[in-house]
Coordinates of N, CA and C in Angstrom, one line a residue:
M1 N 37.5 86.5 -165.9 CA 36.3 85.7 -166.0 C 35.2 86.5 -165.4
T2 N 34.0 86.3 -166.0 CA 32.8 86.9 -165.5 C 31.9 85.9 -164.9
H3 N 31.4 86.1 -163.7 CA 30.4 85.2 -163.0 C 29.1 85.9 -162.9
Y4 N 28.0 85.1 -162.9 CA 26.7 85.7 -162.9 C 25.9 85.3 -161.6
M5 N 25.3 86.3 -161.0 CA 24.6 86.0 -159.7 C 23.3 86.9 -159.7
N6 N 22.3 86.3 -159.1 CA 21.1 87.1 -158.8 C 21.2 87.7 -157.4
L7 N 20.5 88.8 -157.3 CA 20.6 89.6 -156.0 C 19.2 90.3 -155.8
Q8 N 18.8 90.2 -154.6 CA 17.5 90.8 -154.2 C 17.7 92.3 -154.3
P9 N 16.6 93.1 -154.5 CA 16.7 94.5 -154.7 C 17.4 95.3 -153.6
A10 N 17.2 95.1 -152.4 CA 17.8 95.9 -151.3 C 19.3 95.8 -151.4
P11 N 19.9 94.6 -151.4 CA 21.4 94.5 -151.5 C 21.9 95.0 -152.9
F12 N 21.1 94.8 -153.9 CA 21.5 95.3 -155.2 C 21.7 96.8 -155.2
Y13 N 20.7 97.5 -154.7 CA 20.8 99.0 -154.7 C 21.8 99.4 -153.7
A14 N 22.1 98.7 -152.6 CA 23.1 99.1 -151.6 C 24.5 99.0 -152.3
I15 N 24.7 98.0 -153.1 CA 26.0 97.9 -153.8 C 26.1 99.0 -154.9
Q16 N 25.0 99.2 -155.6 CA 25.0 100.3 -156.6 C 25.2 101.6 -156.0
S17 N 24.7 101.9 -154.8 CA 25.0 103.2 -154.2 C 26.3 103.3 -153.5
G18 N 27.0 102.2 -153.4 CA 28.3 102.2 -152.7 C 28.3 102.0 -151.2
E19 N 27.1 101.8 -150.7 CA 26.9 101.5 -149.2 C 27.4 100.1 -148.9
K20 N 27.3 99.2 -149.8 CA 27.7 97.8 -149.5 C 28.8 97.4 -150.5
D21 N 29.9 96.9 -150.0 CA 31.0 96.4 -150.9 C 31.5 95.0 -150.5
I22 N 30.8 94.3 -149.7 CA 31.1 92.9 -149.4 C 29.8 92.1 -149.6
E23 N 29.8 91.2 -150.5 CA 28.6 90.3 -150.7 C 28.9 89.0 -150.0
L24 N 28.0 88.5 -149.2 CA 28.1 87.3 -148.4 C 27.5 86.1 -149.2
R25 N 28.2 85.0 -149.3 CA 27.7 83.9 -150.0 C 28.2 82.6 -149.4
L26 N 27.6 81.5 -149.7 CA 28.1 80.2 -149.4 C 29.3 79.9 -150.4
L27 N 30.3 79.3 -149.9 CA 31.5 79.0 -150.7 C 31.3 77.6 -151.4
D28 N 30.2 77.5 -152.2 CA 29.9 76.3 -152.9 C 30.8 76.2 -154.1
E29 N 30.6 75.2 -155.0 CA 31.4 75.0 -156.2 C 31.4 76.2 -157.1
K30 N 30.3 76.9 -157.2 CA 30.2 78.0 -158.1 C 31.1 79.2 -157.6
R31 N 31.0 79.4 -156.3 CA 31.8 80.6 -155.7 C 33.3 80.2 -155.5
Q32 N 33.6 78.9 -155.5 CA 35.0 78.5 -155.4 C 35.8 78.9 -156.6
R33 N 35.1 79.1 -157.7 CA 35.8 79.5 -159.0 C 36.1 81.0 -159.0
I34 N 35.6 81.8 -158.1 CA 35.8 83.2 -158.2 C 37.2 83.5 -157.7
R35 N 37.9 84.4 -158.4 CA 39.2 84.9 -158.1 C 39.3 86.4 -158.0
V36 N 40.2 86.9 -157.3 CA 40.4 88.4 -157.3 C 40.8 88.8 -158.7
G37 N 40.1 89.9 -159.1 CA 40.3 90.4 -160.5 C 39.2 89.9 -161.4
D38 N 38.4 88.9 -161.0 CA 37.2 88.5 -161.8 C 36.1 89.5 -161.7
F39 N 35.2 89.4 -162.6 CA 34.0 90.3 -162.6 C 32.8 89.5 -162.2
I40 N 31.8 90.1 -161.6 CA 30.5 89.5 -161.3 C 29.5 90.4 -161.8
E41 N 28.6 89.8 -162.6 CA 27.4 90.6 -163.1 C 26.2 90.2 -162.2
F42 N 25.7 91.1 -161.5 CA 24.5 90.9 -160.6 C 23.3 91.3 -161.4
E43 N 22.3 90.5 -161.3 CA 21.0 90.8 -161.9 C 20.0 90.9 -160.7
N44 N 19.2 92.0 -160.8 CA 18.2 92.3 -159.8 C 17.1 91.2 -159.9
T45 N 16.7 90.5 -158.9 CA 15.7 89.4 -158.9 C 14.3 89.9 -159.3
E46 N 14.1 91.2 -159.1 CA 12.7 91.7 -159.5 C 12.7 92.4 -160.8
N47 N 13.9 92.6 -161.5 CA 13.9 93.3 -162.7 C 15.1 92.8 -163.5
S48 N 14.9 91.8 -164.4 CA 16.0 91.1 -165.1 C 16.7 92.1 -166.0
N49 N 16.1 93.2 -166.3 CA 16.8 94.3 -167.1 C 17.8 95.1 -166.3
C50 N 17.7 95.0 -165.0 CA 18.5 95.8 -164.1 C 19.7 95.0 -163.7
K51 N 20.9 95.3 -164.3 CA 22.1 94.6 -164.0 C 23.2 95.5 -163.7
M52 N 24.3 95.0 -163.0 CA 25.5 95.8 -162.8 C 26.7 94.9 -162.7
T53 N 27.8 95.4 -163.1 CA 29.0 94.6 -163.1 C 30.0 95.2 -162.0
V54 N 30.6 94.3 -161.3 CA 31.6 94.7 -160.3 C 32.8 93.9 -160.5
I55 N 33.9 94.4 -159.9 CA 35.2 93.6 -159.9 C 35.5 93.1 -158.5
V56 N 36.0 91.9 -158.5 CA 36.3 91.3 -157.2 C 37.7 91.8 -156.7
T57 N 37.7 92.4 -155.5 CA 38.9 93.0 -155.0 C 39.5 92.2 -153.8
G58 N 38.7 91.3 -153.3 CA 39.1 90.5 -152.2 C 38.2 89.3 -151.9
L59 N 38.7 88.3 -151.3 CA 37.9 87.1 -150.9 C 38.2 86.8 -149.5
H60 N 37.2 86.8 -148.6 CA 37.4 86.5 -147.2 C 36.7 85.2 -146.9
K61 N 37.4 84.1 -146.7 CA 36.8 82.8 -146.5 C 36.8 82.4 -145.0
F62 N 35.7 81.8 -144.6 CA 35.5 81.4 -143.2 C 34.7 80.1 -143.2
P63 N 34.8 79.3 -142.1 CA 34.1 78.1 -142.0 C 32.6 78.3 -141.8
S64 N 32.2 79.4 -141.3 CA 30.8 79.7 -141.0 C 30.5 81.2 -141.0
F65 N 29.2 81.5 -141.1 CA 28.8 82.9 -141.0 C 29.1 83.5 -139.6
E66 N 29.1 82.6 -138.6 CA 29.4 83.0 -137.2 C 30.8 83.6 -137.2
K67 N 31.8 82.9 -137.8 CA 33.2 83.4 -137.8 C 33.3 84.6 -138.7
L68 N 32.6 84.6 -139.8 CA 32.6 85.8 -140.7 C 32.1 87.0 -140.0
Y69 N 30.9 86.9 -139.4 CA 30.3 88.1 -138.7 C 31.2 88.6 -137.6
A70 N 32.0 87.7 -137.0 CA 32.9 88.2 -135.9 C 34.2 88.9 -136.5
S71 N 34.4 88.7 -137.8 CA 35.7 89.2 -138.4 C 35.5 90.4 -139.4
L72 N 34.4 90.4 -140.1 CA 34.2 91.5 -141.1 C 33.4 92.6 -140.6
P73 N 33.6 93.8 -141.2 CA 32.8 95.0 -140.8 C 31.4 94.9 -141.4
L74 N 30.4 94.6 -140.6 CA 29.1 94.4 -141.1 C 28.4 95.5 -141.8
L75 N 28.9 96.7 -141.5 CA 28.3 97.9 -142.2 C 28.7 97.8 -143.7
R76 N 29.8 97.1 -144.1 CA 30.2 97.0 -145.5 C 29.5 95.8 -146.1
C77 N 28.8 95.0 -145.3 CA 28.1 93.7 -145.8 C 26.6 93.9 -146.0
G78 N 26.1 95.1 -145.9 CA 24.7 95.4 -146.2 C 23.9 95.8 -145.0
Y79 N 24.5 95.8 -143.9 CA 23.7 96.3 -142.7 C 23.9 97.8 -142.6
T80 N 22.9 98.4 -142.0 CA 22.9 99.8 -141.8 C 23.2 100.2 -140.3
K81 N 23.4 101.4 -140.1 CA 23.7 101.8 -138.7 C 22.5 101.5 -137.8
E82 N 21.3 101.5 -138.4 CA 20.0 101.3 -137.7 C 19.9 99.8 -137.3
D83 N 20.3 98.9 -138.2 CA 20.1 97.5 -137.9 C 21.3 96.6 -137.6
V84 N 22.5 97.2 -137.6 CA 23.7 96.4 -137.4 C 23.8 95.9 -136.0
K85 N 23.2 96.5 -135.0 CA 23.2 96.0 -133.6 C 22.4 94.7 -133.4
Q86 N 21.5 94.5 -134.3 CA 20.7 93.3 -134.3 C 21.2 92.2 -135.3
A87 N 22.3 92.5 -136.0 CA 22.8 91.6 -137.0 C 23.2 90.3 -136.3
S88 N 22.9 89.2 -137.0 CA 23.2 87.9 -136.4 C 23.6 86.9 -137.6
P89 N 24.5 86.1 -137.3 CA 24.8 85.0 -138.3 C 23.6 84.2 -138.7
A90 N 22.6 84.1 -137.8 CA 21.4 83.4 -138.1 C 20.6 84.1 -139.2
D91 N 20.9 85.4 -139.5 CA 20.2 86.0 -140.6 C 20.5 85.3 -142.0
M92 N 21.7 84.7 -142.1 CA 22.1 84.1 -143.3 C 21.6 82.6 -143.4
E93 N 21.1 82.1 -142.3 CA 20.5 80.8 -142.3 C 19.2 80.8 -143.1
L94 N 18.6 81.9 -143.3 CA 17.4 82.0 -144.2 C 17.8 81.5 -145.6
Y95 N 19.0 81.7 -146.0 CA 19.5 81.4 -147.3 C 20.4 80.1 -147.3
Y96 N 21.2 79.9 -146.3 CA 22.2 78.8 -146.3 C 22.1 78.1 -144.9
S97 N 21.8 76.8 -145.0 CA 21.7 76.1 -143.7 C 23.0 75.9 -143.1
K98 N 23.0 75.6 -141.8 CA 24.2 75.3 -141.0 C 25.0 74.1 -141.7
E99 N 24.2 73.1 -142.1 CA 24.8 72.0 -142.8 C 25.6 72.3 -144.0
K100 N 25.0 73.2 -144.8 CA 25.7 73.7 -146.0 C 26.9 74.5 -145.7
Q101 N 26.8 75.3 -144.7 CA 27.9 76.1 -144.2 C 29.1 75.2 -143.8
K102 N 28.7 74.2 -143.0 CA 29.7 73.2 -142.6 C 30.4 72.5 -143.7
K103 N 29.6 72.1 -144.7 CA 30.1 71.4 -145.9 C 31.0 72.3 -146.8
Y104 N 30.6 73.5 -147.0 CA 31.3 74.3 -148.0 C 32.2 75.5 -147.4
G105 N 31.7 76.0 -146.3 CA 32.3 77.2 -145.7 C 31.6 78.4 -146.4
V106 N 32.0 79.6 -146.0 CA 31.3 80.8 -146.5 C 32.4 81.8 -147.0
V107 N 31.9 82.8 -147.7 CA 32.9 83.8 -148.3 C 32.2 85.2 -148.2
G108 N 33.1 86.2 -147.9 CA 32.7 87.6 -148.1 C 33.5 88.0 -149.3
I109 N 32.7 88.3 -150.4 CA 33.3 88.7 -151.7 C 33.4 90.2 -151.7
E110 N 34.6 90.7 -151.6 CA 34.8 92.2 -151.6 C 34.8 92.6 -153.0
I111 N 34.0 93.7 -153.3 CA 33.8 94.1 -154.7 C 33.9 95.6 -154.8
K112 N 34.0 96.1 -156.1 CA 34.1 97.5 -156.4 C 33.3 97.6 -157.7
L113 N 32.5 98.7 -157.8 CA 31.8 98.9 -159.1 C 32.8 99.1 -160.2
K114 N 32.4 98.5 -161.3 CA 33.3 98.6 -162.5 C 33.1 100.0 -163.1

């Protein structure tokens, strides 16, 4: 199965370059359908002609980004050596409220370029 998601330019290019191989998302109804072996087509939010397809190699489910950040290697989640020391679960609250995290949980989607 192929899933479709939008992605901002910085994480898009980090995946494309191989620097990032875990995409962090809310485990809402859409993401609950993702299975290991599925494909995800990411579309760059600033250029709809810029797309890439990845294969899902793992799913890491947690009740909150706080638990996820304590368990997963953040350098694989889009942080760099320069900013990983300031990484905080609160960074994800820009996208997903604590209420939504509590309702759905969160997921680190481990991926590999197709």
